[in-house]
Amino acid sequence: MEKGIFITFEGIEACGKTTQSKLLYSYLIDNGYKAVLTREPGGTELGKKIREILLSHTEEKFPKIAELLLYEADRNIHIHNVIKPKLEEGFIVISDRFYDSTTAYQHYGRNIDFSIVDYLNRLATEGYKPDITFLIDIPVEKAFERLKSKDRLESESIDFHIKVREGFLYIARKDVDRVVMLDGLQSIEDIFKQVISILKNRNIIK
């Protein structure tokens, strides 16, 4: 059986990654590909419950290690119930966020030691990694202008989100073969044209 392809979209809040992942999924389905669209956190039924905990506002203190462990628990469930089986069935799996988000938010944003975040990422993913990642980059100030209502993470300080953005940019510079950076200030149509062009140039789609 033909091995599937794993595509992820990354970026700070309101960068446009969710829109682009949905557009790509629709394009693939319309062109006869076997594809599945998923997300982190919340790509499974169990994951939806974890997502609610992670993103809901609470008066109770939410320790950063507890937050990290919940993201990794969601990811491991996601691997076993969606990503692994679909890839084994030859699907193109599109995920709105994956482990790069954890590195950007929990290491760069929360200042948790990289060795801890990296170890837990590898533990949770069990060796699965994206074939290609699209990082949609946008200045934090522009992203905040797009936000209408804010969940717990979106409500963090602008300094936090600046650190997260810098983390994503560092990841992109470090892993240029896998991570493709796109200018999120372009129109939705222009970004999507680039996504399709890149996938075709890399022979991921025809």
Short mmCIF file of C-alpha atoms in Angstrom, two decimals:
data_model
loop_
_atom_site.label_atom_id
_atom_site.label_comp_id
_atom_site.label_asym_id
_atom_site.label_seq_id
_atom_site.Cartn_x
_atom_site.Cartn_y
_atom_site.Cartn_z
CA MET A 1 0.00 0.00 0.00
CA GLU A 2 1.27 3.47 -0.87
CA LYS A 3 2.55 5.45 2.11
CA GLY A 4 0.59 8.57 2.98
CA ILE A 5 1.87 12.14 3.14
CA PHE A 6 1.86 14.25 6.30
CA ILE A 7 1.41 18.03 5.84
CA THR A 8 1.25 20.53 8.71
CA PHE A 9 0.40 24.22 8.93
CA GLU A 10 1.96 26.33 11.65
CA GLY A 11 2.09 29.91 12.87
CA ILE A 12 0.97 32.30 15.57
CA GLU A 13 -2.68 32.99 16.35
CA ALA A 14 -4.73 34.44 13.46
CA CYS A 15 -1.95 33.94 10.91
CA GLY A 16 -4.28 32.20 8.44
CA LYS A 17 -3.08 28.62 8.83
CA THR A 18 -6.54 27.23 9.56
CA THR A 19 -7.96 28.84 6.41
CA GLN A 20 -5.12 27.45 4.28
CA SER A 21 -5.40 23.95 5.74
CA LYS A 22 -9.13 23.90 4.93
CA LEU A 23 -8.50 25.19 1.39
CA LEU A 24 -5.89 22.51 0.79
CA TYR A 25 -8.17 19.77 2.09
CA SER A 26 -11.00 20.89 -0.22
CA TYR A 27 -8.60 21.10 -3.17
CA LEU A 28 -7.29 17.58 -2.59
CA ILE A 29 -10.76 16.07 -2.20
CA ASP A 30 -11.97 17.86 -5.33
CA ASN A 31 -9.00 16.46 -7.25
CA GLY A 32 -9.55 12.87 -6.21
CA TYR A 33 -7.00 12.49 -3.42
CA LYS A 34 -7.63 10.58 -0.22
CA ALA A 35 -7.20 13.28 2.41
CA VAL A 36 -8.10 13.98 6.01
CA LEU A 37 -8.09 17.32 7.82
CA THR A 38 -7.30 17.37 11.52
CA ARG A 39 -5.89 19.68 14.17
CA GLU A 40 -4.04 19.97 17.46
CA PRO A 41 -5.24 20.10 20.07
CA GLY A 42 -8.60 18.49 19.50
CA GLY A 43 -8.20 16.18 16.51
CA THR A 44 -9.93 13.29 18.31
CA GLU A 45 -12.95 12.93 20.59
CA LEU A 46 -10.67 12.67 23.62
CA GLY A 47 -8.59 15.51 22.24
CA LYS A 48 -11.62 17.81 22.09
CA LYS A 49 -11.96 17.49 25.86
CA ILE A 50 -8.26 18.28 26.30
CA ARG A 51 -8.61 21.27 23.95
CA GLU A 52 -11.44 22.65 26.06
CA ILE A 53 -9.27 22.45 29.17
CA LEU A 54 -6.27 24.03 27.43
CA LEU A 55 -8.06 26.96 25.82
CA SER A 56 -10.74 27.82 28.40
CA HIS A 57 -10.23 30.74 30.74
CA THR A 58 -9.84 29.72 34.37
CA GLU A 59 -9.25 31.51 37.66
CA GLU A 60 -7.21 28.55 38.86
CA LYS A 61 -3.47 28.62 38.21
CA PHE A 62 -2.46 26.64 35.11
CA PRO A 63 1.17 25.52 35.59
CA LYS A 64 3.23 25.52 32.41
CA ILE A 65 4.39 21.91 32.86
CA ALA A 66 0.79 20.73 33.22
CA GLU A 67 -0.04 22.65 30.04
CA LEU A 68 2.85 21.00 28.18
CA LEU A 69 1.87 17.52 29.34
CA LEU A 70 -1.73 18.03 28.21
CA TYR A 71 -0.57 19.06 24.74
CA GLU A 72 1.60 15.95 24.53
CA ALA A 73 -1.21 13.70 25.77
CA ASP A 74 -3.46 15.13 23.05
CA ARG A 75 -0.70 14.52 20.49
CA ASN A 76 -0.14 10.90 21.41
CA ILE A 77 -3.87 10.18 21.22
CA HIS A 78 -3.89 12.01 17.87
CA ILE A 79 -1.02 9.89 16.55
CA HIS A 80 -2.70 6.61 17.47
CA ASN A 81 -6.27 7.44 16.45
CA VAL A 82 -5.83 9.61 13.36
CA ILE A 83 -2.35 10.27 12.00
CA LYS A 84 -0.81 6.79 12.11
CA PRO A 85 -3.82 4.84 10.77
CA LYS A 86 -4.57 7.35 8.01
CA LEU A 87 -0.95 7.48 6.84
CA GLU A 88 -0.86 3.69 6.80
CA GLU A 89 -3.99 3.74 4.60
CA GLY A 90 -2.23 6.04 2.11
CA PHE A 91 -4.07 9.26 2.99
CA ILE A 92 -2.68 12.77 2.80
CA VAL A 93 -3.01 13.96 6.39
CA ILE A 94 -3.28 17.72 6.90
CA SER A 95 -2.90 18.94 10.46
CA ASP A 96 -3.55 22.45 11.73
CA ARG A 97 -0.60 22.54 14.20
CA PHE A 98 1.75 19.77 15.33
CA TYR A 99 4.92 19.59 17.41
CA ASP A 100 6.44 22.82 16.07
CA SER A 101 3.69 24.68 17.93
CA THR A 102 4.69 23.01 21.18
CA THR A 103 8.33 23.99 20.64
CA ALA A 104 7.33 27.57 19.80
CA TYR A 105 4.78 28.06 22.57
CA GLN A 106 6.13 25.96 25.41
CA HIS A 107 9.88 26.37 24.88
CA TYR A 108 10.18 29.84 23.37
CA GLY A 109 7.00 31.26 24.86
CA ARG A 110 6.92 29.60 28.29
CA ASN A 111 10.71 29.19 28.63
CA ILE A 112 10.53 25.47 29.41
CA ASP A 113 13.93 23.89 28.79
CA PHE A 114 14.26 22.73 25.16
CA SER A 115 15.52 19.28 26.15
CA ILE A 116 12.28 18.63 28.07
CA VAL A 117 10.02 19.85 25.26
CA ASP A 118 12.00 18.00 22.60
CA TYR A 119 11.99 14.74 24.59
CA LEU A 120 8.24 14.91 25.18
CA ASN A 121 7.60 15.78 21.52
CA ARG A 122 9.56 12.73 20.42
CA LEU A 123 7.89 10.53 23.03
CA ALA A 124 4.39 11.63 22.01
CA THR A 125 4.90 11.42 18.24
CA GLU A 126 6.56 7.99 18.30
CA GLY A 127 8.73 8.85 15.31
CA TYR A 128 6.08 10.47 13.12
CA LYS A 129 7.06 13.80 11.60
CA PRO A 130 5.64 15.99 8.83
CA ASP A 131 6.87 15.56 5.26
CA ILE A 132 6.38 19.30 4.78
CA THR A 133 5.35 22.15 7.05
CA PHE A 134 3.95 25.49 5.92
CA LEU A 135 4.74 28.26 8.39
CA ILE A 136 2.53 31.26 7.73
CA ASP A 137 4.32 34.25 9.22
CA ILE A 138 2.63 37.49 10.24
CA PRO A 139 3.64 40.30 12.62
CA VAL A 140 2.05 39.88 16.04
CA GLU A 141 0.45 43.33 15.90
CA LYS A 142 -1.33 42.43 12.64
CA ALA A 143 -2.46 39.10 14.07
CA PHE A 144 -3.97 40.83 17.12
CA GLU A 145 -5.98 43.10 14.82
CA ARG A 146 -7.65 39.99 13.36
CA LEU A 147 -8.68 38.46 16.68
CA LYS A 148 -12.33 39.05 17.60
CA SER A 149 -12.61 36.97 20.78
CA LYS A 150 -9.64 35.55 22.64
CA ASP A 151 -9.22 32.15 24.27
CA ARG A 152 -6.77 31.56 27.13
CA LEU A 153 -3.69 31.41 24.93
CA GLU A 154 -4.72 34.26 22.65
CA SER A 155 -5.17 36.39 25.77
CA GLU A 156 -1.48 36.12 26.68
CA SER A 157 0.61 39.29 26.50
CA ILE A 158 1.92 40.60 23.21
CA ASP A 159 5.46 39.91 24.50
CA PHE A 160 4.56 36.23 24.87
CA HIS A 161 3.30 36.05 21.29
CA ILE A 162 6.38 37.88 20.00
CA LYS A 163 8.56 35.20 21.63
CA VAL A 164 6.39 32.49 20.06
CA ARG A 165 6.74 34.09 16.61
CA GLU A 166 10.52 34.32 17.05
CA GLY A 167 10.48 30.63 17.98
CA PHE A 168 8.67 29.70 14.79
CA LEU A 169 11.11 31.75 12.73
CA TYR A 170 14.05 29.99 14.38
CA ILE A 171 12.48 26.58 13.66
CA ALA A 172 12.08 27.58 9.99
CA ARG A 173 15.70 28.69 9.69
CA LYS A 174 16.93 25.51 11.36
CA ASP A 175 14.88 23.09 9.24
CA VAL A 176 14.79 24.64 5.77
CA ASP A 177 14.21 21.33 3.97
CA ARG A 178 10.95 20.65 5.80
CA VAL A 179 9.60 24.08 6.78
CA VAL A 180 8.40 26.48 4.07
CA MET A 181 7.74 30.01 5.25
CA LEU A 182 4.96 32.02 3.61
CA ASP A 183 4.13 35.70 4.03
CA GLY A 184 0.82 35.82 5.89
CA LEU A 185 0.16 39.43 4.82
CA GLN A 186 -0.55 38.29 1.28
CA SER A 187 -4.08 37.60 0.12
CA ILE A 188 -5.63 34.23 0.97
CA GLU A 189 -5.65 33.39 -2.75
CA ASP A 190 -1.98 34.22 -3.29
CA ILE A 191 -0.88 32.18 -0.26
CA PHE A 192 -2.90 29.20 -1.45
CA LYS A 193 -1.43 29.42 -4.96
CA GLN A 194 2.03 29.19 -3.40
CA VAL A 195 1.02 26.20 -1.27
CA ILE A 196 -0.19 24.30 -4.35
CA SER A 197 2.84 25.32 -6.40
CA ILE A 198 5.26 24.13 -3.72
CA LEU A 199 3.46 20.80 -3.30
CA LYS A 200 3.58 20.25 -7.06
CA ASN A 201 7.24 21.24 -7.33
CA ARG A 202 8.09 18.71 -4.60
CA ASN A 203 6.04 16.01 -6.36
CA ILE A 204 3.75 15.64 -3.36
CA ILE A 205 0.74 16.24 -5.60
CA LYS A 206 0.37 16.32 -9.39
#
